[in-house]
C-alpha positions as a LaTeX table, in Angstrom:
\begin{tabular}{lrrr}
\hline
Residue & $x$ (\AA) & $y$ (\AA) & $z$ (\AA) \\
\hline
Met1 & 2.09 & 23.76 & $-20.62$ \\
Pro2 & 3.48 & 21.59 & $-18.14$ \\
Val3 & 1.56 & 20.39 & $-15.23$ \\
Val4 & 2.01 & 20.03 & $-11.93$ \\
Asn5 & 1.15 & 16.96 & $-9.86$ \\
Thr6 & 0.05 & 18.44 & $-6.60$ \\
Pro7 & $-0.20$ & 15.22 & $-3.40$ \\
Val8 & $-3.05$ & 14.87 & $-1.63$ \\
Ala9 & $-3.31$ & 11.50 & $-0.16$ \\
Ser10 & $-1.69$ & 8.00 & 0.23 \\
Ser11 & $-2.78$ & 4.36 & 1.65 \\
Leu12 & $-0.50$ & 1.56 & 2.07 \\
Gln13 & $-1.54$ & $-1.94$ & 0.95 \\
Leu14 & $-1.10$ & $-4.97$ & 2.44 \\
Arg15 & $-1.68$ & $-8.36$ & 0.64 \\
Val16 & $-1.83$ & $-11.04$ & 2.69 \\
Gln17 & $-2.19$ & $-14.53$ & 1.96 \\
Thr18 & $-5.09$ & $-16.06$ & 4.51 \\
Gly19 & $-5.09$ & $-20.04$ & 3.01 \\
Thr20 & $-5.64$ & $-22.25$ & 0.06 \\
Asp21 & $-8.53$ & $-22.84$ & $-2.11$ \\
Ala22 & $-10.32$ & $-25.90$ & $-2.54$ \\
Ser23 & $-7.59$ & $-26.41$ & $-5.46$ \\
Gly24 & $-4.54$ & $-25.21$ & $-3.95$ \\
Gln25 & $-4.27$ & $-21.97$ & $-5.54$ \\
Pro26 & $-3.65$ & $-19.09$ & $-3.02$ \\
Leu27 & $-6.62$ & $-17.16$ & $-1.25$ \\
Tyr28 & $-5.36$ & $-13.27$ & $-0.53$ \\
Arg29 & $-6.83$ & $-10.25$ & 1.44 \\
Val30 & $-5.86$ & $-6.62$ & 0.96 \\
Arg31 & $-5.35$ & $-4.76$ & 4.09 \\
Thr32 & $-5.42$ & $-0.96$ & 3.79 \\
Tyr33 & $-4.55$ & 1.94 & 5.96 \\
Asn34 & $-5.42$ & 5.22 & 4.52 \\
Ser35 & $-3.78$ & 8.66 & 5.65 \\
Val36 & $-0.60$ & 8.07 & 5.04 \\
Lys37 & 1.37 & 11.46 & 4.95 \\
Pro38 & 1.73 & 11.95 & 1.51 \\
Ala39 & 5.25 & 13.73 & 1.83 \\
Ala40 & 6.54 & 10.51 & 3.36 \\
Thr41 & 8.83 & 9.35 & 1.60 \\
Asp42 & 8.85 & 5.75 & $-0.28$ \\
Gln43 & 11.17 & 3.89 & 1.90 \\
Asp44 & 9.58 & 5.20 & 5.04 \\
Val45 & 5.76 & 3.45 & 4.48 \\
Tyr46 & 8.03 & 0.54 & 3.06 \\
Asp47 & 9.09 & $-0.08$ & 6.39 \\
Val48 & 6.13 & 0.57 & 8.59 \\
Ala49 & 4.79 & $-1.65$ & 6.45 \\
Gln50 & 7.34 & $-4.39$ & 6.51 \\
Ser51 & 6.50 & $-3.50$ & 10.83 \\
Leu52 & 2.44 & $-4.27$ & 9.99 \\
Gly53 & 3.47 & $-6.84$ & 8.01 \\
Gly54 & 5.40 & $-8.28$ & 11.43 \\
Leu55 & 2.50 & $-8.13$ & 13.00 \\
Gln56 & $-0.46$ & $-10.16$ & 10.92 \\
Val57 & $-0.65$ & $-13.05$ & 11.72 \\
His58 & $-0.87$ & $-14.37$ & 7.96 \\
Pro59 & 2.26 & $-13.30$ & 5.90 \\
Val60 & 2.37 & $-10.50$ & 3.53 \\
Ser61 & 2.63 & $-11.29$ & $-0.38$ \\
Thr62 & 2.87 & $-7.87$ & $-1.33$ \\
Ile63 & 2.99 & $-3.90$ & $-0.28$ \\
Ser64 & 2.00 & $-1.25$ & $-2.40$ \\
Arg65 & 1.04 & 2.74 & $-1.99$ \\
Thr66 & $-1.26$ & 4.94 & $-4.13$ \\
Asn67 & $-1.02$ & 7.89 & $-4.64$ \\
Glu68 & $-3.49$ & 10.62 & $-5.41$ \\
Gly69 & $-2.55$ & 13.71 & $-6.78$ \\
Asp70 & $-4.18$ & 16.80 & $-7.72$ \\
Leu71 & $-2.84$ & 18.19 & $-11.80$ \\
Ser72 & $-2.87$ & 22.06 & $-12.61$ \\
Ala73 & $-1.50$ & 23.57 & $-15.50$ \\
Ser74 & 0.95 & 25.41 & $-14.04$ \\
Ala75 & 1.60 & 29.61 & $-14.50$ \\
\hline
\end{tabular}
């Protein structure tokens, strides 16, 4: 029986490097932006992340997107 994934929520995470610890290892913080339209394309979300990254004091290390969906059996 096929399963259908219905998107219900999406969020964007920017991981920024805030400095280094005493041993020189990088320290990171994650900035999360919720309520991203689930139907938004990955390219659009990435473009917005790039723009938000330009407003950050610290350099962006990684950009991530988390999608949530309801799974159900199709009829």
